[in-house]
PDB file of C-alpha atoms in Angstrom:
ATOM      1  CA  MET A   1     -49.248  55.363 219.812  1.00  0.00           C
ATOM      2  CA  THR A   2     -45.475  57.580 220.765  1.00  0.00           C
ATOM      3  CA  ALA A   3     -42.652  56.749 218.057  1.00  0.00           C
ATOM      4  CA  PRO A   4     -39.760  55.503 218.924  1.00  0.00           C
ATOM      5  CA  CYS A   5     -36.609  57.096 220.163  1.00  0.00           C
ATOM      6  CA  ILE A   6     -33.583  57.770 218.201  1.00  0.00           C
ATOM      7  CA  ILE A   7     -30.658  58.207 220.242  1.00  0.00           C
ATOM      8  CA  CYS A   8     -27.720  60.209 219.194  1.00  0.00           C
ATOM      9  CA  VAL A   9     -24.248  59.966 220.564  1.00  0.00           C
ATOM     10  CA  ALA A  10     -21.674  62.917 220.475  1.00  0.00           C
ATOM     11  CA  ILE A  11     -18.850  60.678 221.209  1.00  0.00           C
ATOM     12  CA  THR A  12     -15.984  63.217 221.587  1.00  0.00           C
ATOM     13  CA  GLY A  13     -16.646  66.428 220.651  1.00  0.00           C
ATOM     14  CA  SER A  14     -13.738  69.460 220.708  1.00  0.00           C
ATOM     15  CA  LEU A  15     -13.550  70.498 224.392  1.00  0.00           C
ATOM     16  CA  PRO A  16     -12.884  67.146 226.560  1.00  0.00           C
ATOM     17  CA  ARG A  17      -9.509  65.563 227.068  1.00  0.00           C
ATOM     18  CA  LYS A  18      -8.157  62.504 228.248  1.00  0.00           C
ATOM     19  CA  GLU A  19      -7.192  64.012 231.327  1.00  0.00           C
ATOM     20  CA  ASN A  20     -11.037  64.931 232.092  1.00  0.00           C
ATOM     21  CA  ASN A  21     -12.159  61.290 231.170  1.00  0.00           C
ATOM     22  CA  PRO A  22      -9.938  58.368 229.940  1.00  0.00           C
ATOM     23  CA  ALA A  23     -12.898  57.258 227.948  1.00  0.00           C
ATOM     24  CA  VAL A  24     -12.830  60.308 225.467  1.00  0.00           C
ATOM     25  CA  PRO A  25     -12.395  58.580 222.375  1.00  0.00           C
ATOM     26  CA  ILE A  26      -9.371  60.813 220.556  1.00  0.00           C
ATOM     27  CA  THR A  27      -7.800  59.095 217.621  1.00  0.00           C
ATOM     28  CA  VAL A  28      -9.801  57.788 214.723  1.00  0.00           C
ATOM     29  CA  SER A  29      -9.315  54.234 215.587  1.00  0.00           C
ATOM     30  CA  GLU A  30     -10.714  54.624 219.385  1.00  0.00           C
ATOM     31  CA  GLN A  31     -13.463  57.002 218.263  1.00  0.00           C
ATOM     32  CA  ILE A  32     -14.796  53.814 215.234  1.00  0.00           C
ATOM     33  CA  GLU A  33     -14.977  51.243 218.531  1.00  0.00           C
ATOM     34  CA  SER A  34     -16.642  54.010 220.841  1.00  0.00           C
ATOM     35  CA  THR A  35     -19.095  54.476 218.181  1.00  0.00           C
ATOM     36  CA  HIS A  36     -19.631  50.744 217.576  1.00  0.00           C
ATOM     37  CA  GLU A  37     -19.494  50.288 221.806  1.00  0.00           C
ATOM     38  CA  ALA A  38     -22.616  52.956 221.456  1.00  0.00           C
ATOM     39  CA  PHE A  39     -24.293  51.432 218.124  1.00  0.00           C
ATOM     40  CA  GLU A  40     -24.502  47.778 219.948  1.00  0.00           C
ATOM     41  CA  ALA A  41     -26.049  49.581 222.885  1.00  0.00           C
ATOM     42  CA  GLY A  42     -28.633  51.165 221.475  1.00  0.00           C
ATOM     43  CA  ALA A  43     -27.725  54.713 219.333  1.00  0.00           C
ATOM     44  CA  ALA A  44     -28.813  55.320 216.098  1.00  0.00           C
ATOM     45  CA  ILE A  45     -26.682  58.253 215.370  1.00  0.00           C
ATOM     46  CA  VAL A  46     -23.115  59.529 216.060  1.00  0.00           C
ATOM     47  CA  HIS A  47     -22.036  62.835 215.895  1.00  0.00           C
ATOM     48  CA  ALA A  48     -18.503  63.658 215.067  1.00  0.00           C
ATOM     49  CA  HIS A  49     -15.685  65.658 215.576  1.00  0.00           C
ATOM     50  CA  VAL A  50     -12.005  64.677 214.818  1.00  0.00           C
ATOM     51  CA  ARG A  51      -9.385  65.361 216.787  1.00  0.00           C
ATOM     52  CA  ASN A  52      -5.324  66.327 216.410  1.00  0.00           C
ATOM     53  CA  ASP A  53      -3.131  63.748 217.821  1.00  0.00           C
ATOM     54  CA  ASP A  54      -2.561  66.740 220.696  1.00  0.00           C
ATOM     55  CA  GLU A  55      -6.455  66.619 221.274  1.00  0.00           C
ATOM     56  CA  THR A  56      -6.778  69.771 219.904  1.00  0.00           C
ATOM     57  CA  PRO A  57     -10.053  70.206 217.480  1.00  0.00           C
ATOM     58  CA  SER A  58      -8.962  69.475 213.858  1.00  0.00           C
ATOM     59  CA  SER A  59     -11.357  70.042 210.781  1.00  0.00           C
ATOM     60  CA  ASP A  60      -8.889  67.666 208.059  1.00  0.00           C
ATOM     61  CA  PRO A  61     -11.436  66.231 206.098  1.00  0.00           C
ATOM     62  CA  ASP A  62      -9.162  63.296 205.843  1.00  0.00           C
ATOM     63  CA  LYS A  63      -9.667  62.030 209.297  1.00  0.00           C
ATOM     64  CA  PHE A  64     -13.170  62.341 208.888  1.00  0.00           C
ATOM     65  CA  ALA A  65     -13.021  60.224 205.640  1.00  0.00           C
ATOM     66  CA  ALA A  66     -11.431  57.537 207.884  1.00  0.00           C
ATOM     67  CA  LEU A  67     -13.758  57.773 210.700  1.00  0.00           C
ATOM     68  CA  LYS A  68     -17.120  57.610 207.934  1.00  0.00           C
ATOM     69  CA  GLU A  69     -15.157  54.796 206.757  1.00  0.00           C
ATOM     70  CA  GLY A  70     -14.897  53.240 209.754  1.00  0.00           C
ATOM     71  CA  ILE A  71     -18.239  53.502 211.296  1.00  0.00           C
ATOM     72  CA  GLU A  72     -20.044  52.394 208.023  1.00  0.00           C
ATOM     73  CA  LYS A  73     -17.813  49.359 208.259  1.00  0.00           C
ATOM     74  CA  HIS A  74     -18.523  48.393 211.760  1.00  0.00           C
ATOM     75  CA  CYS A  75     -22.028  49.940 212.417  1.00  0.00           C
ATOM     76  CA  PRO A  76     -23.855  49.183 209.570  1.00  0.00           C
ATOM     77  CA  GLY A  77     -26.425  51.728 208.287  1.00  0.00           C
ATOM     78  CA  MET A  78     -25.822  53.951 211.554  1.00  0.00           C
ATOM     79  CA  ILE A  79     -26.515  57.371 210.672  1.00  0.00           C
ATOM     80  CA  ILE A  80     -23.356  60.011 210.792  1.00  0.00           C
ATOM     81  CA  GLN A  81     -23.664  63.202 211.056  1.00  0.00           C
ATOM     82  CA  PHE A  82     -20.533  65.379 210.920  1.00  0.00           C
ATOM     83  CA  SER A  83     -20.360  68.830 213.045  1.00  0.00           C
ATOM     84  CA  THR A  84     -19.603  72.175 211.240  1.00  0.00           C
ATOM     85  CA  GLY A  85     -19.033  73.929 214.700  1.00  0.00           C
ATOM     86  CA  GLY A  86     -17.339  76.631 215.183  1.00  0.00           C
ATOM     87  CA  ARG A  87     -14.215  75.244 217.378  1.00  0.00           C
ATOM     88  CA  SER A  88     -12.680  73.447 214.914  1.00  0.00           C
ATOM     89  CA  GLY A  89     -12.404  75.692 211.973  1.00  0.00           C
ATOM     90  CA  ALA A  90     -13.026  78.978 211.139  1.00  0.00           C
ATOM     91  CA  GLY A  91     -15.008  80.479 207.971  1.00  0.00           C
ATOM     92  CA  LYS A  92     -15.374  77.424 205.309  1.00  0.00           C
ATOM     93  CA  THR A  93     -13.135  75.261 206.701  1.00  0.00           C
ATOM     94  CA  ARG A  94     -16.077  74.356 208.979  1.00  0.00           C
ATOM     95  CA  GLY A  95     -17.874  73.128 206.040  1.00  0.00           C
ATOM     96  CA  GLY A  96     -14.754  71.495 204.538  1.00  0.00           C
ATOM     97  CA  MET A  97     -15.661  67.510 204.971  1.00  0.00           C
ATOM     98  CA  LEU A  98     -19.369  67.998 203.774  1.00  0.00           C
ATOM     99  CA  SER A  99     -18.037  66.706 200.155  1.00  0.00           C
ATOM    100  CA  LEU A 100     -17.654  62.973 202.009  1.00  0.00           C
ATOM    101  CA  ALA A 101     -21.854  63.335 201.677  1.00  0.00           C
ATOM    102  CA  PRO A 102     -22.552  62.165 205.476  1.00  0.00           C
ATOM    103  CA  ASP A 103     -26.339  61.728 205.970  1.00  0.00           C
ATOM    104  CA  MET A 104     -26.225  64.724 208.184  1.00  0.00           C
ATOM    105  CA  ALA A 105     -24.438  67.553 209.347  1.00  0.00           C
ATOM    106  CA  SER A 106     -24.915  69.957 212.205  1.00  0.00           C
ATOM    107  CA  LEU A 107     -26.241  73.639 211.130  1.00  0.00           C
ATOM    108  CA  SER A 108     -26.017  76.357 213.521  1.00  0.00           C
ATOM    109  CA  VAL A 109     -28.162  78.950 211.993  1.00  0.00           C
ATOM    110  CA  GLY A 110     -27.662  81.872 214.677  1.00  0.00           C
ATOM    111  CA  SER A 111     -24.934  83.163 217.173  1.00  0.00           C
ATOM    112  CA  ASN A 112     -24.914  83.155 220.709  1.00  0.00           C
ATOM    113  CA  ASN A 113     -23.142  83.476 223.431  1.00  0.00           C
ATOM    114  CA  PHE A 114     -20.509  80.195 225.256  1.00  0.00           C
ATOM    115  CA  PRO A 115     -18.902  80.341 228.581  1.00  0.00           C
ATOM    116  CA  ASN A 116     -15.503  82.356 227.178  1.00  0.00           C
ATOM    117  CA  ARG A 117     -16.651  83.661 223.888  1.00  0.00           C
ATOM    118  CA  VAL A 118     -19.685  84.012 221.102  1.00  0.00           C
ATOM    119  CA  TYR A 119     -20.359  81.549 218.742  1.00  0.00           C
ATOM    120  CA  GLU A 120     -20.265  83.149 215.482  1.00  0.00           C
ATOM    121  CA  ASN A 121     -22.224  82.227 213.041  1.00  0.00           C
ATOM    122  CA  PRO A 122     -22.765  85.078 210.666  1.00  0.00           C
ATOM    123  CA  PRO A 123     -25.410  85.211 207.940  1.00  0.00           C
ATOM    124  CA  ASP A 124     -23.311  84.419 204.792  1.00  0.00           C
ATOM    125  CA  LEU A 125     -21.583  81.156 206.691  1.00  0.00           C
ATOM    126  CA  VAL A 126     -24.758  79.355 207.305  1.00  0.00           C
ATOM    127  CA  ASP A 127     -26.023  79.995 204.103  1.00  0.00           C
ATOM    128  CA  TRP A 128     -23.138  78.621 202.249  1.00  0.00           C
ATOM    129  CA  LEU A 129     -22.763  75.726 204.672  1.00  0.00           C
ATOM    130  CA  ALA A 130     -27.060  74.995 204.108  1.00  0.00           C
ATOM    131  CA  SER A 131     -26.334  75.427 200.532  1.00  0.00           C
ATOM    132  CA  GLU A 132     -23.413  72.677 200.745  1.00  0.00           C
ATOM    133  CA  MET A 133     -25.483  70.568 202.789  1.00  0.00           C
ATOM    134  CA  ARG A 134     -27.795  70.403 199.912  1.00  0.00           C
ATOM    135  CA  SER A 135     -25.299  69.760 197.056  1.00  0.00           C
ATOM    136  CA  TYR A 136     -24.418  66.664 199.047  1.00  0.00           C
ATOM    137  CA  GLN A 137     -27.726  65.806 199.408  1.00  0.00           C
ATOM    138  CA  ILE A 138     -26.981  65.653 203.344  1.00  0.00           C
ATOM    139  CA  LYS A 139     -30.187  66.116 206.185  1.00  0.00           C
ATOM    140  CA  PRO A 140     -28.863  69.686 208.572  1.00  0.00           C
ATOM    141  CA  GLU A 141     -30.062  68.634 212.096  1.00  0.00           C
ATOM    142  CA  ILE A 142     -30.515  72.610 213.675  1.00  0.00           C
ATOM    143  CA  GLU A 143     -28.778  73.285 216.318  1.00  0.00           C
ATOM    144  CA  ALA A 144     -30.673  75.585 218.443  1.00  0.00           C
ATOM    145  CA  PHE A 145     -29.332  77.578 221.298  1.00  0.00           C
ATOM    146  CA  ASP A 146     -32.165  80.237 221.635  1.00  0.00           C
ATOM    147  CA  LEU A 147     -35.631  80.125 220.369  1.00  0.00           C
ATOM    148  CA  SER A 148     -34.404  82.482 217.575  1.00  0.00           C
ATOM    149  CA  HIS A 149     -33.178  79.775 216.169  1.00  0.00           C
ATOM    150  CA  ILE A 150     -35.953  77.469 215.432  1.00  0.00           C
ATOM    151  CA  LEU A 151     -37.887  80.943 213.580  1.00  0.00           C
ATOM    152  CA  LYS A 152     -34.747  81.374 211.478  1.00  0.00           C
ATOM    153  CA  ALA A 153     -34.958  77.558 210.578  1.00  0.00           C
ATOM    154  CA  ALA A 154     -38.428  78.201 209.658  1.00  0.00           C
ATOM    155  CA  GLN A 155     -37.637  80.875 207.388  1.00  0.00           C
ATOM    156  CA  MET A 156     -34.731  79.080 205.437  1.00  0.00           C
ATOM    157  CA  HIS A 157     -37.146  76.169 204.856  1.00  0.00           C
ATOM    158  CA  ALA A 158     -39.738  78.601 203.308  1.00  0.00           C
ATOM    159  CA  ALA A 159     -37.139  79.718 201.378  1.00  0.00           C
ATOM    160  CA  GLY A 160     -35.912  76.480 200.106  1.00  0.00           C
ATOM    161  CA  GLN A 161     -32.551  76.327 201.538  1.00  0.00           C
ATOM    162  CA  ILE A 162     -33.634  73.895 203.820  1.00  0.00           C
ATOM    163  CA  THR A 163     -35.684  71.412 201.571  1.00  0.00           C
ATOM    164  CA  ASP A 164     -37.117  68.963 204.200  1.00  0.00           C
ATOM    165  CA  THR A 165     -38.838  69.566 207.604  1.00  0.00           C
ATOM    166  CA  PRO A 166     -36.263  70.924 209.639  1.00  0.00           C
ATOM    167  CA  TYR A 167     -35.027  68.301 212.402  1.00  0.00           C
ATOM    168  CA  VAL A 168     -34.511  70.832 215.589  1.00  0.00           C
ATOM    169  CA  GLN A 169     -32.344  69.752 218.215  1.00  0.00           C
ATOM    170  CA  PHE A 170     -32.411  72.019 221.344  1.00  0.00           C
ATOM    171  CA  VAL A 171     -29.273  72.732 223.225  1.00  0.00           C
ATOM    172  CA  MET A 172     -29.456  74.070 227.023  1.00  0.00           C
ATOM    173  CA  GLY A 173     -27.732  74.090 229.556  1.00  0.00           C
ATOM    174  CA  VAL A 174     -24.574  76.203 227.941  1.00  0.00           C
ATOM    175  CA  LYS A 175     -23.410  79.003 229.950  1.00  0.00           C
ATOM    176  CA  ASN A 176     -23.996  82.285 228.811  1.00  0.00           C
ATOM    177  CA  ALA A 177     -26.728  80.616 226.481  1.00  0.00           C
ATOM    178  CA  MET A 178     -30.036  78.980 227.584  1.00  0.00           C
ATOM    179  CA  PRO A 179     -30.543  77.316 230.311  1.00  0.00           C
ATOM    180  CA  ALA A 180     -31.840  74.296 231.465  1.00  0.00           C
ATOM    181  CA  ASP A 181     -35.684  75.407 232.057  1.00  0.00           C
ATOM    182  CA  LYS A 182     -38.691  73.070 231.841  1.00  0.00           C
ATOM    183  CA  ALA A 183     -40.962  75.995 230.502  1.00  0.00           C
ATOM    184  CA  VAL A 184     -38.933  77.013 228.245  1.00  0.00           C
ATOM    185  CA  PHE A 185     -38.214  73.547 226.861  1.00  0.00           C
ATOM    186  CA  ASP A 186     -41.983  73.141 226.430  1.00  0.00           C
ATOM    187  CA  PHE A 187     -42.146  76.369 224.967  1.00  0.00           C
ATOM    188  CA  TYR A 188     -39.792  75.033 222.188  1.00  0.00           C
ATOM    189  CA  VAL A 189     -41.642  71.858 221.563  1.00  0.00           C
ATOM    190  CA  GLU A 190     -45.013  73.811 220.953  1.00  0.00           C
ATOM    191  CA  THR A 191     -42.983  75.827 218.681  1.00  0.00           C
ATOM    192  CA  VAL A 192     -41.432  73.109 216.519  1.00  0.00           C
ATOM    193  CA  LYS A 193     -44.884  71.743 216.225  1.00  0.00           C
ATOM    194  CA  ARG A 194     -46.505  74.849 215.364  1.00  0.00           C
ATOM    195  CA  LEU A 195     -43.909  75.925 212.369  1.00  0.00           C
ATOM    196  CA  PHE A 196     -43.464  72.125 211.268  1.00  0.00           C
ATOM    197  CA  GLY A 197     -46.091  70.192 211.984  1.00  0.00           C
ATOM    198  CA  ALA A 198     -47.170  67.912 215.156  1.00  0.00           C
ATOM    199  CA  ASP A 199     -45.487  64.725 213.909  1.00  0.00           C
ATOM    200  CA  ALA A 200     -42.226  66.645 213.290  1.00  0.00           C
ATOM    201  CA  PRO A 201     -39.479  65.135 214.864  1.00  0.00           C
ATOM    202  CA  TRP A 202     -37.440  66.836 217.384  1.00  0.00           C
ATOM    203  CA  CYS A 203     -34.904  65.924 219.734  1.00  0.00           C
ATOM    204  CA  ALA A 204     -32.918  68.267 222.778  1.00  0.00           C
ATOM    205  CA  ALA A 205     -29.412  67.622 224.006  1.00  0.00           C
ATOM    206  CA  GLY A 206     -28.539  69.005 227.772  1.00  0.00           C
ATOM    207  CA  ILE A 207     -24.704  70.193 228.509  1.00  0.00           C
ATOM    208  CA  GLY A 208     -23.239  68.522 231.544  1.00  0.00           C
ATOM    209  CA  ALA A 209     -25.482  67.756 234.789  1.00  0.00           C
ATOM    210  CA  ASN A 210     -28.411  68.496 232.339  1.00  0.00           C
ATOM    211  CA  GLN A 211     -27.948  65.757 229.950  1.00  0.00           C
ATOM    212  CA  SER A 212     -29.794  63.503 232.027  1.00  0.00           C
ATOM    213  CA  VAL A 213     -32.071  66.026 232.798  1.00  0.00           C
ATOM    214  CA  LEU A 214     -32.881  66.901 229.032  1.00  0.00           C
ATOM    215  CA  ASN A 215     -33.227  63.076 228.280  1.00  0.00           C
ATOM    216  CA  GLU A 216     -35.787  62.643 230.849  1.00  0.00           C
ATOM    217  CA  TRP A 217     -37.689  65.506 229.536  1.00  0.00           C
ATOM    218  CA  SER A 218     -37.398  64.630 226.071  1.00  0.00           C
ATOM    219  CA  VAL A 219     -38.325  60.561 226.130  1.00  0.00           C
ATOM    220  CA  ALA A 220     -40.786  62.160 228.261  1.00  0.00           C
ATOM    221  CA  ALA A 221     -42.414  64.051 225.751  1.00  0.00           C
ATOM    222  CA  GLY A 222     -42.062  61.987 222.989  1.00  0.00           C
ATOM    223  CA  GLY A 223     -38.690  63.433 221.404  1.00  0.00           C
ATOM    224  CA  HIS A 224     -35.361  62.336 220.690  1.00  0.00           C
ATOM    225  CA  ALA A 225     -32.672  62.086 222.883  1.00  0.00           C
ATOM    226  CA  ARG A 226     -28.814  63.385 222.572  1.00  0.00           C
ATOM    227  CA  THR A 227     -26.234  62.336 224.963  1.00  0.00           C
ATOM    228  CA  GLY A 228     -22.593  61.422 224.709  1.00  0.00           C
ATOM    229  CA  LEU A 229     -18.989  62.537 226.319  1.00  0.00           C
ATOM    230  CA  GLU A 230     -18.644  65.563 224.042  1.00  0.00           C
ATOM    231  CA  ASP A 231     -21.486  66.996 226.256  1.00  0.00           C
ATOM    232  CA  ASN A 232     -20.973  65.628 229.784  1.00  0.00           C
ATOM    233  CA  ILE A 233     -18.354  63.023 230.892  1.00  0.00           C
ATOM    234  CA  ARG A 234     -19.234  61.759 234.155  1.00  0.00           C
ATOM    235  CA  LEU A 235     -22.473  59.226 234.946  1.00  0.00           C
ATOM    236  CA  ASP A 236     -23.026  61.568 238.378  1.00  0.00           C
ATOM    237  CA  LYS A 237     -21.230  63.687 240.523  1.00  0.00           C
ATOM    238  CA  ASP A 238     -19.206  60.898 241.749  1.00  0.00           C
ATOM    239  CA  ARG A 239     -18.016  58.664 238.857  1.00  0.00           C
ATOM    240  CA  LEU A 240     -16.985  59.355 235.686  1.00  0.00           C
ATOM    241  CA  ALA A 241     -18.794  57.863 232.897  1.00  0.00           C
ATOM    242  CA  PRO A 242     -16.653  54.804 231.787  1.00  0.00           C
ATOM    243  CA  SER A 243     -18.028  54.657 228.262  1.00  0.00           C
ATOM    244  CA  ASN A 244     -19.906  56.607 225.972  1.00  0.00           C
ATOM    245  CA  ALA A 245     -21.931  53.250 225.231  1.00  0.00           C
ATOM    246  CA  ALA A 246     -22.555  53.384 229.470  1.00  0.00           C
ATOM    247  CA  LEU A 247     -24.621  57.190 228.634  1.00  0.00           C
ATOM    248  CA  VAL A 248     -26.275  55.258 225.751  1.00  0.00           C
ATOM    249  CA  ARG A 249     -27.660  52.754 228.286  1.00  0.00           C
ATOM    250  CA  ARG A 250     -28.632  54.899 230.549  1.00  0.00           C
ATOM    251  CA  VAL A 251     -31.554  56.950 227.761  1.00  0.00           C
ATOM    252  CA  VAL A 252     -32.603  53.198 226.604  1.00  0.00           C
ATOM    253  CA  ALA A 253     -33.326  52.829 230.360  1.00  0.00           C
ATOM    254  CA  LEU A 254     -35.187  55.831 230.136  1.00  0.00           C
ATOM    255  CA  CYS A 255     -37.022  54.442 227.262  1.00  0.00           C
ATOM    256  CA  GLU A 256     -38.211  51.697 228.952  1.00  0.00           C
ATOM    257  CA  GLN A 257     -39.013  53.246 231.984  1.00  0.00           C
ATOM    258  CA  ASN A 258     -41.889  55.341 230.002  1.00  0.00           C
ATOM    259  CA  GLY A 259     -42.390  52.854 227.336  1.00  0.00           C
ATOM    260  CA  ARG A 260     -40.925  53.818 224.786  1.00  0.00           C
ATOM    261  CA  ASN A 261     -39.142  51.733 221.956  1.00  0.00           C
ATOM    262  CA  VAL A 262     -35.578  52.381 220.829  1.00  0.00           C
ATOM    263  CA  ALA A 263     -35.131  53.351 217.344  1.00  0.00           C
ATOM    264  CA  ASP A 264     -33.009  51.100 215.595  1.00  0.00           C
ATOM    265  CA  ALA A 265     -30.834  52.539 212.840  1.00  0.00           C
ATOM    266  CA  ALA A 266     -33.256  51.643 209.858  1.00  0.00           C
ATOM    267  CA  THR A 267     -36.241  52.935 211.716  1.00  0.00           C
ATOM    268  CA  ALA A 268     -34.244  56.120 212.840  1.00  0.00           C
ATOM    269  CA  ARG A 269     -33.917  56.917 208.927  1.00  0.00           C
ATOM    270  CA  ARG A 270     -37.803  56.138 208.255  1.00  0.00           C
ATOM    271  CA  ILE A 271     -38.220  58.521 210.544  1.00  0.00           C
ATOM    272  CA  LEU A 272     -36.035  61.386 209.702  1.00  0.00           C
ATOM    273  CA  GLY A 273     -36.277  60.823 206.034  1.00  0.00           C
ATOM    274  CA  LEU A 274     -33.131  59.388 204.962  1.00  0.00           C
ATOM    275  CA  ARG A 275     -32.104  57.202 202.419  1.00  0.00           C
ATOM    276  CA  GLN A 276     -31.605  53.148 204.203  1.00  0.00           C
ATOM    277  CA  GLY A 277     -27.744  52.672 204.452  1.00  0.00           C
ATOM    278  CA  ALA A 278     -26.012  49.634 204.168  1.00  0.00           C
ATOM    279  CA  GLN A 279     -27.200  46.690 206.213  1.00  0.00           C
TER     280      GLN A 279
END
């Protein structure tokens, strides 16, 4: 029987602004409210960035702490995943919030091109971030923008830098990086199963219009799905998404169409090997 589908909601990110879509949550209070709505709609994981008052990206641990506290209060048991992405800071500032010990954190294990720059993830920084995650018992989510990133995760796992079975997320549709290509997607799935086992959980994320495409591929293939306003601000080419919850509900409908249950937070924790959260 196909495992329940874990839905991850990426609520804010570093780029979308209110001028792009008024529903993008910027302040901590807006983020908590938006996360709560998405949680009630079916999301089990929240992927979190924080912003300054002027909407620019921030790596302020105090903001992350307030967000974590609010989500734990209003979304009992929800898996909290902090971003260590490069748009919010440079060097070790990217992991300055890991001492807050969220359940998970994103880990990009290699560099690649972005639309207007190189997304730099040098080996020494990757090693340090992985070490911090081990120290605070945080499960990394490997953000794979390229096939080499999946293979690097396997090397790190073999070396003990990643202790649990790696949870890999395929990121497709970033301009100048890996496009949304079904043959490549299928090979990614095959590679994860070959390296980490047939039952190893994996996820996929699509950028912009590719979000719905990757959601469809992932749900149909037995994987897990990421959605949210970080990656895509529209329901379709003519309509802005009114909320993160609306994008979550779209994935829930895909699960229903494919005969898959939606994983609640407790089920998602079991699938990912995480400690149970307060209910």
